[in-house]
Tab-separated table of C-alpha atoms and ligand atoms in Angstrom:
chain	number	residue	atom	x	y	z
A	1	UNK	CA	174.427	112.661	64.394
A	2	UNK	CA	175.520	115.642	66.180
A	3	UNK	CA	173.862	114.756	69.350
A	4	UNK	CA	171.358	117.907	68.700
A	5	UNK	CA	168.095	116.772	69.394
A	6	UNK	CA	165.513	116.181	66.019
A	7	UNK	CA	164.206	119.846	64.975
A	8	UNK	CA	161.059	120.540	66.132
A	9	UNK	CA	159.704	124.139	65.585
A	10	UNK	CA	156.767	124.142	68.088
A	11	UNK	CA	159.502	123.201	70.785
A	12	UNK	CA	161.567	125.370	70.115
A	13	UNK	CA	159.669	129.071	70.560
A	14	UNK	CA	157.147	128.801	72.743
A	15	UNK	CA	154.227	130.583	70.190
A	16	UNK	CA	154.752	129.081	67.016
A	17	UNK	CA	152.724	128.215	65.153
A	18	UNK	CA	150.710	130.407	67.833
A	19	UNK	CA	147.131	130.220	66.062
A	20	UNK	CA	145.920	126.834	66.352
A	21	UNK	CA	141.900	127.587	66.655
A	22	UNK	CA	139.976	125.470	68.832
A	23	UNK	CA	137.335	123.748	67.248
A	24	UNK	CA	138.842	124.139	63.525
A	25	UNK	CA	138.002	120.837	61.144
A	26	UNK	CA	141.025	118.195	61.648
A	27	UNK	CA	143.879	118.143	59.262
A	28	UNK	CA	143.429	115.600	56.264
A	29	UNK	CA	145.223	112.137	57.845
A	30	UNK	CA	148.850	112.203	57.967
A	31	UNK	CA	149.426	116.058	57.754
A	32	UNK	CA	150.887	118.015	60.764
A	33	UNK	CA	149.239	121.350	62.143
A	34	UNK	CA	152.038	122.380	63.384
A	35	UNK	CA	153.958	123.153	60.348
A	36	UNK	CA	155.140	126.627	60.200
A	37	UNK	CA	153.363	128.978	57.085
A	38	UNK	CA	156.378	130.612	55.485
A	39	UNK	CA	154.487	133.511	53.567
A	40	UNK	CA	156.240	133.726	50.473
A	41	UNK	CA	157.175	137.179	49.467
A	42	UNK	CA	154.253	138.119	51.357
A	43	UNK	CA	151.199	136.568	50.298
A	44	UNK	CA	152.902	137.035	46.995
A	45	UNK	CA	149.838	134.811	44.975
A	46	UNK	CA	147.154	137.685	46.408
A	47	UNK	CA	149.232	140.817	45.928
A	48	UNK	CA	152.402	142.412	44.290
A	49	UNK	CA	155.494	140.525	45.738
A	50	UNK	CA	157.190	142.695	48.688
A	51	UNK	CA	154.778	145.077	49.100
A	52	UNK	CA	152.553	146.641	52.197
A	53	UNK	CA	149.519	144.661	50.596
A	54	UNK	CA	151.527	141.844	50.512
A	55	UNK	CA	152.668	141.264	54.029
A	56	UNK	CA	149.518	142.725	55.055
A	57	UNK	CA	147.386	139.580	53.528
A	58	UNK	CA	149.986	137.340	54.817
A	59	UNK	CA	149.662	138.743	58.186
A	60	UNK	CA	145.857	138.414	58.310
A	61	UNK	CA	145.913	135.278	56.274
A	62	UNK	CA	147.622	134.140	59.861
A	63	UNK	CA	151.219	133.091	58.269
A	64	UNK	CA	153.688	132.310	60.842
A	65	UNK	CA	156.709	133.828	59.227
A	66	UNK	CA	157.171	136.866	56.661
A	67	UNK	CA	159.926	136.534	54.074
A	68	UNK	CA	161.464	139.232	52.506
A	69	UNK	CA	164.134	138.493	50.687
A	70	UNK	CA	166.761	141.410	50.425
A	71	UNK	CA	168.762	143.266	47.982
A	72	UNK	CA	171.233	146.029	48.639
A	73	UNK	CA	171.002	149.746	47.077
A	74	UNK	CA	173.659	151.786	46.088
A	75	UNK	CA	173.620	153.639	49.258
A	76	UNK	CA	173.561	150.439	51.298
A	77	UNK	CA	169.892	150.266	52.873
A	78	UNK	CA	168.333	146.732	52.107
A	79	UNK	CA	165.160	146.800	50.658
A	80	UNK	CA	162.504	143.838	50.056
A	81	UNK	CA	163.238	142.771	46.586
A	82	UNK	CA	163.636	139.339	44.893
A	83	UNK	CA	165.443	139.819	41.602
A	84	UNK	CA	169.212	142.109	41.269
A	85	UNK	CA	167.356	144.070	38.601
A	86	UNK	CA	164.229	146.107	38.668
A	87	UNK	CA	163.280	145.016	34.876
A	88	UNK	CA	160.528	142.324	36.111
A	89	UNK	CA	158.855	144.442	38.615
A	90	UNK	CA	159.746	147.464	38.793
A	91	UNK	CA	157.652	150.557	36.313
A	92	UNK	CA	157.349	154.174	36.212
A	93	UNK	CA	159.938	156.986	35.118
A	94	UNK	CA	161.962	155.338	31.904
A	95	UNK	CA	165.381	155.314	33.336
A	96	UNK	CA	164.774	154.495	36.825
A	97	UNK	CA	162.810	151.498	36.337
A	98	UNK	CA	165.406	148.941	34.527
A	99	UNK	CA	168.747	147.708	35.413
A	100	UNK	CA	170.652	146.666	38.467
A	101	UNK	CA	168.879	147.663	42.095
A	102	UNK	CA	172.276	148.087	43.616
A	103	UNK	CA	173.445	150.885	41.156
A	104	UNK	CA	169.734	152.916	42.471
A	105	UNK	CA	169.707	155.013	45.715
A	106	UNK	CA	166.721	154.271	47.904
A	107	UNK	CA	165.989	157.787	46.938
A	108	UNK	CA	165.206	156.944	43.353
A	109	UNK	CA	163.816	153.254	44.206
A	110	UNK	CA	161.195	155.029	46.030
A	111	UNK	CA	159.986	156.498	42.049
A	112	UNK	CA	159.310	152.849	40.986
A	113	UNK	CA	156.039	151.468	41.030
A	114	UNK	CA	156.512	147.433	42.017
A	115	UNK	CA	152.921	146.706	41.760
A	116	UNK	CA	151.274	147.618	38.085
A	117	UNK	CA	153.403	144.730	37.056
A	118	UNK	CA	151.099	142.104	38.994
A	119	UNK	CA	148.036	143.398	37.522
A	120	UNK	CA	149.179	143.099	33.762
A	121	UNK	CA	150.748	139.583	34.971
A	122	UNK	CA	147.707	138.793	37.133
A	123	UNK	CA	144.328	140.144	35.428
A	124	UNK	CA	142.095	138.174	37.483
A	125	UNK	CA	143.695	139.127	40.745
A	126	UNK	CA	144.548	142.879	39.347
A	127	UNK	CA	143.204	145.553	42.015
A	128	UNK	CA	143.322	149.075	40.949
A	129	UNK	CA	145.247	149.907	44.263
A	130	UNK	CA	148.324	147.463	43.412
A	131	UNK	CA	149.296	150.534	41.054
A	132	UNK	CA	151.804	152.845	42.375
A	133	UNK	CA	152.799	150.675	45.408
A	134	UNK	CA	156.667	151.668	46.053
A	135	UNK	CA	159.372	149.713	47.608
A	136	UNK	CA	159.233	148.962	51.313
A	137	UNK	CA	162.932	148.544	53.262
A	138	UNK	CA	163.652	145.867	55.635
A	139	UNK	CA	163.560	148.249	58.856
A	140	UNK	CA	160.498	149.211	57.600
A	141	UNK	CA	158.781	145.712	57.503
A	142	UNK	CA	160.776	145.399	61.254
A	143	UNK	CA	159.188	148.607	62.570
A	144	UNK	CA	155.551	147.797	61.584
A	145	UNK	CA	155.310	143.779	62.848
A	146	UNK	CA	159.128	143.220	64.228
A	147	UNK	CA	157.815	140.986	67.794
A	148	UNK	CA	154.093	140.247	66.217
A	149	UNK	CA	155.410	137.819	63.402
A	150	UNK	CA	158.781	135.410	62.813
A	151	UNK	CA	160.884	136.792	59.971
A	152	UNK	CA	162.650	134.868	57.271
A	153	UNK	CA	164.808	137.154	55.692
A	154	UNK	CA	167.019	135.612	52.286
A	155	UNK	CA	170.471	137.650	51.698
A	156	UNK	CA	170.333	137.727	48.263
A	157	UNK	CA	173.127	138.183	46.129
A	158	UNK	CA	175.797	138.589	48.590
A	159	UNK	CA	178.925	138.712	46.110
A	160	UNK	CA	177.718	141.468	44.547
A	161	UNK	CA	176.683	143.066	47.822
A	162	UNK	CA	179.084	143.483	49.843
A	163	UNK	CA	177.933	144.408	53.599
A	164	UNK	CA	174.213	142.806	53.474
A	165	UNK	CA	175.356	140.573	56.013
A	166	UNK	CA	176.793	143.299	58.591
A	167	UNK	CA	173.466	145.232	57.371
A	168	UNK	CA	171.220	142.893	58.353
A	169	UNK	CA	172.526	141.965	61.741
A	170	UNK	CA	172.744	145.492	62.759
A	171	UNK	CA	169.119	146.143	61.855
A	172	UNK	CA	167.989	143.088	64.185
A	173	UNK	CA	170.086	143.881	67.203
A	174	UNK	CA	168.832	148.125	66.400
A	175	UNK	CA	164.961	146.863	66.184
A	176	UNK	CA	165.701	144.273	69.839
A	177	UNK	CA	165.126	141.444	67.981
A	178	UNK	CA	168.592	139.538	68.225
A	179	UNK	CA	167.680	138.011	71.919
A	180	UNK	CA	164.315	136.302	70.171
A	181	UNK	CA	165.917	134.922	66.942
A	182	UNK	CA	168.458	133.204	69.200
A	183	UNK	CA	166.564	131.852	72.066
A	184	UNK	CA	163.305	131.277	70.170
A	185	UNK	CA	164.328	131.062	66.338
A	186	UNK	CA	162.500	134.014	65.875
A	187	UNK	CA	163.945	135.090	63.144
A	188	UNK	CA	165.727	132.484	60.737
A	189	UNK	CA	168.681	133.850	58.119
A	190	UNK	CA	168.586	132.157	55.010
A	191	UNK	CA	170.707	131.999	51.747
A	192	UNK	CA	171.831	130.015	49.215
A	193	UNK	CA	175.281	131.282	49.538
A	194	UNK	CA	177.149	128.703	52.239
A	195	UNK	CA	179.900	131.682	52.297
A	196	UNK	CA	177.513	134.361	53.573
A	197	UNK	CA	175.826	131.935	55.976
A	198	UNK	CA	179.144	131.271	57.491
A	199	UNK	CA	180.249	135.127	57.932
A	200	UNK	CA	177.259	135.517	59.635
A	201	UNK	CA	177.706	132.233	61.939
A	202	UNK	CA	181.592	134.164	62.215
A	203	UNK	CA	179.891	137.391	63.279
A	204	UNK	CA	176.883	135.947	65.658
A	205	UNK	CA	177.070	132.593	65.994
A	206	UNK	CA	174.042	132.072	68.255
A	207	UNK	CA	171.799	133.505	64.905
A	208	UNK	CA	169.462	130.403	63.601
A	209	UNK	CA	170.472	129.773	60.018
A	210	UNK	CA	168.793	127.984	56.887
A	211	UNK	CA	170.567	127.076	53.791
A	212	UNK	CA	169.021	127.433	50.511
A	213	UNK	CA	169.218	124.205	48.079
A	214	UNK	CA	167.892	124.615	44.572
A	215	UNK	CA	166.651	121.738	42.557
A	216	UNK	CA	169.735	120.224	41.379
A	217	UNK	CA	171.906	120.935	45.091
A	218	UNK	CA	171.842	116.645	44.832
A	219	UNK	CA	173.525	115.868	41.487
A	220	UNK	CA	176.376	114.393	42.169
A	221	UNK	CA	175.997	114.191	46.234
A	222	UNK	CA	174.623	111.818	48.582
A	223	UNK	CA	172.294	113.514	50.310
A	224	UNK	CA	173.363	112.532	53.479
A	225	UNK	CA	176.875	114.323	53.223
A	226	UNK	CA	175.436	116.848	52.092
A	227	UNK	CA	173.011	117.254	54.966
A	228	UNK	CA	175.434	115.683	57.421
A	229	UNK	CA	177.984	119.034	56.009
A	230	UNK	CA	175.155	121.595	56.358
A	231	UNK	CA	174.712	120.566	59.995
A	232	UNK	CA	177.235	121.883	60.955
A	233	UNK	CA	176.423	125.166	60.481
A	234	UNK	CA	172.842	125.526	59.901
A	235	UNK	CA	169.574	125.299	61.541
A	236	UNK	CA	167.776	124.015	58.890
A	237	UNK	CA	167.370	123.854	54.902
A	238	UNK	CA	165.724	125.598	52.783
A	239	UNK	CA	165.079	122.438	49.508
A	240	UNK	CA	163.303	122.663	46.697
A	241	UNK	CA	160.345	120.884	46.903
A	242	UNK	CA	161.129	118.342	44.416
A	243	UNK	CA	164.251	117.342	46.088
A	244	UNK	CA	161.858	116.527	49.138
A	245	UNK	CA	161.359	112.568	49.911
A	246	UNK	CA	161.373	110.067	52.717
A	247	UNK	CA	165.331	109.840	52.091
A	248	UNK	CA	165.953	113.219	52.013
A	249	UNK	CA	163.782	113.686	55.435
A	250	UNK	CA	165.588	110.682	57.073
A	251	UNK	CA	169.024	112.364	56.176
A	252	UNK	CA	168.028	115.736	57.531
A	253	UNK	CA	166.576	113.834	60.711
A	254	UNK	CA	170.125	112.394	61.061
A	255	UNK	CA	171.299	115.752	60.899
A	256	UNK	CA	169.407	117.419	63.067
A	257	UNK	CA	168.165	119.836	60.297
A	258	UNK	CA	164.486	121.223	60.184
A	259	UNK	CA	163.147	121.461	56.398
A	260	UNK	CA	161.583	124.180	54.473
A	261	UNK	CA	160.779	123.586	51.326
A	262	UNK	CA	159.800	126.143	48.504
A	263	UNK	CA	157.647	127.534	46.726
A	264	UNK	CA	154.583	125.224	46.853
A	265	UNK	CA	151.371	126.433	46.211
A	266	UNK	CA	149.091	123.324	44.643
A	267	UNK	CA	146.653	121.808	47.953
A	268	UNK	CA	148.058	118.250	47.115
A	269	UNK	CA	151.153	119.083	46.995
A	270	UNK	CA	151.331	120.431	50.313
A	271	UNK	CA	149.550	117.452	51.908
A	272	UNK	CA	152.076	115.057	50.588
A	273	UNK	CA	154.920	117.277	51.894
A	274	UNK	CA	153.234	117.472	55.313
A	275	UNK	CA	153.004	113.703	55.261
A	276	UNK	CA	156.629	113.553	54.958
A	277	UNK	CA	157.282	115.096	58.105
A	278	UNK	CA	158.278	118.747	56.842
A	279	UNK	CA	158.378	121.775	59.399
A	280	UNK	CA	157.267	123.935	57.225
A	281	UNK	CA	156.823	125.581	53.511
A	282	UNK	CA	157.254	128.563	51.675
A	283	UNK	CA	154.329	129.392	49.952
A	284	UNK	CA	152.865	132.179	48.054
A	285	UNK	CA	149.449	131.115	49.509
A	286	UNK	CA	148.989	131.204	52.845
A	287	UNK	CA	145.367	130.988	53.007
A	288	UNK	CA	145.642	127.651	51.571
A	289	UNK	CA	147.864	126.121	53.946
A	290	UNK	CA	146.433	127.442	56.856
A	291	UNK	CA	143.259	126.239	56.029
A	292	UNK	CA	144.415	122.806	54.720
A	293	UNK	CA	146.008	122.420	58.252
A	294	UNK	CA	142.796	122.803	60.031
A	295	UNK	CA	144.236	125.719	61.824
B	301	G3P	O1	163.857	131.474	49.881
B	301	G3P	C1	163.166	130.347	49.500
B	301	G3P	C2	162.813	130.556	48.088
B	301	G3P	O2	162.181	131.792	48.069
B	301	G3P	C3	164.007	130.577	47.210
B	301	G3P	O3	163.715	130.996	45.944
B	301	G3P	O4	163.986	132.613	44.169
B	301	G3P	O5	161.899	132.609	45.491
B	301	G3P	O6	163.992	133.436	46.502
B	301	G3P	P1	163.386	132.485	45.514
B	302	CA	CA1	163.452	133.692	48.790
């Protein structure tokens, strides 16, 4: 134990989860309202992933956090995109719409179409204006909500990026947002690079941080060194749901760690996971947690 007191978002920043309704049916037994709604992409089940319509849903849905995650173009503005290339989600002009996003200008990202994809992948949720949706930057998605919602932003691919990190911490200071990610976790950094998590910490040590784990971060380690190492840098993790269990909570407890986990969409699934204790989840539904939380 570090002597930090156990996480607790709702102490922590004064508004969140901010939305509580009066009056709203309790929460199944067990579950928490107060876990934060980490809107996935956006609302990324409703709605192309990254786009206005996206964060738009999420925002009405009444998430308490938007999460872009970022990727770098060639002439160094980060964008809202998941994957390195644009093969998966990007269409439009042959030539501009396959191969690495950091080798594209935002100039030319702008040609792309991200949402026609979700309509071919998603008939039953296709909408005829998903097609033609470009690319939407990070100072962009700052500009429009940056004080009315909590950010999550991911630094994606930071090896083969170099300056996302500089990027993105000169974008929150530029949009006044640095004061209210440090005194009220705001905003919350996340990766699943330890390196780029601690040249941030080296370049703004106040910033709230969350590291990434993917499903097999345990093989190998006891989770409480592992969780016991991460505390001493981060905020919080960012698990995979299924490494998620009464052990795993009791080590990041000991830690002083909040815990995130991702992506969980199935009703049950999230109940259980509230049960546990988590302060929150990334999910590409929104609607469904909010309402399952009796919010
Ligand atoms: O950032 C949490 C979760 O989103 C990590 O997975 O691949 O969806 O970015 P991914
Ligand atoms: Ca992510």
């Amino acid at each position: 134990m570090d002597g930090r007191p156990e996480p607790d978002v709702t102490s922590s920043g004064g508004t969140l989860p901010g939305n509580l309704a009066h009056g709203s049916p309790p929460a199944p037994p067990g579950t928490s309202r107060d876990a934060a709604v980490i809107a996935h992409r956006g609302a990324s089940g409703h709605a192309p992933e990254h786009t206005w319509p996206a964060y738009e849903l999420a925002m009405e849905m009444g998430a308490d956090f938007l999460e872009p995650d970022l990727q770098m173009t060639r002439d160094g503005h980060l964008i809202a995109f998941h994957d390195p290339t644009l093969d998966r989600t990007a269409r439009g002009r042959t030539g501009l719409r396959t191969g690495p996003v950091n080798e594209r200008t935002l100039e030319e990202l702008r040609e792309c179409d991200v949402g026609s994809w979700f309509n071919e992948a998603h008939p039953d949720r296709a909408r005829p204006e998903f097609e033609g949706l470009g690319v939407v930057t990070l100072d962009e998605l700052f500009a429009r909500w940056g004080s009315a919602v909590r950010w999550y932003p991911e630094v994606k691919n930071p090896e083969a990026n170099r300056g996302m990190e500089e990027g993105l911490l000169e974008l929150i200071r530029r949009r006044g947002l640095q004061a209210a990610a440090v005194e009220e976790e705001w905003i919350l950094i996340q990766s699943f690079s330890p390196a780029s998590l601690l040249k941030i910490r080296e370049m703004d040590p106040e910033l709230p941080l969350i590291q990434l784990l993917g499903a097999s971060a345990l093989e190998g380690r006891r989770v409480e060194d592992l969780l016991k190492e991460i505390g001493d840098y981060a905020r919080g993790v960012g698990p995979h749901r299924q490494l998620v269990d009464r052990r795993f909570m009791a080590a990041a407890r000991q830690a002083g760690l909040l815990v995130h986990p991702w992506t969980v969409n199935d009703g049950e699934e999230m109940e259980g996971l509230l049960a546990l204790g988590v302060h929150g989840i990334f999910t590409d539904f929104p609607d469904r947690l909010v309402e399952l939380m009796g919010r």
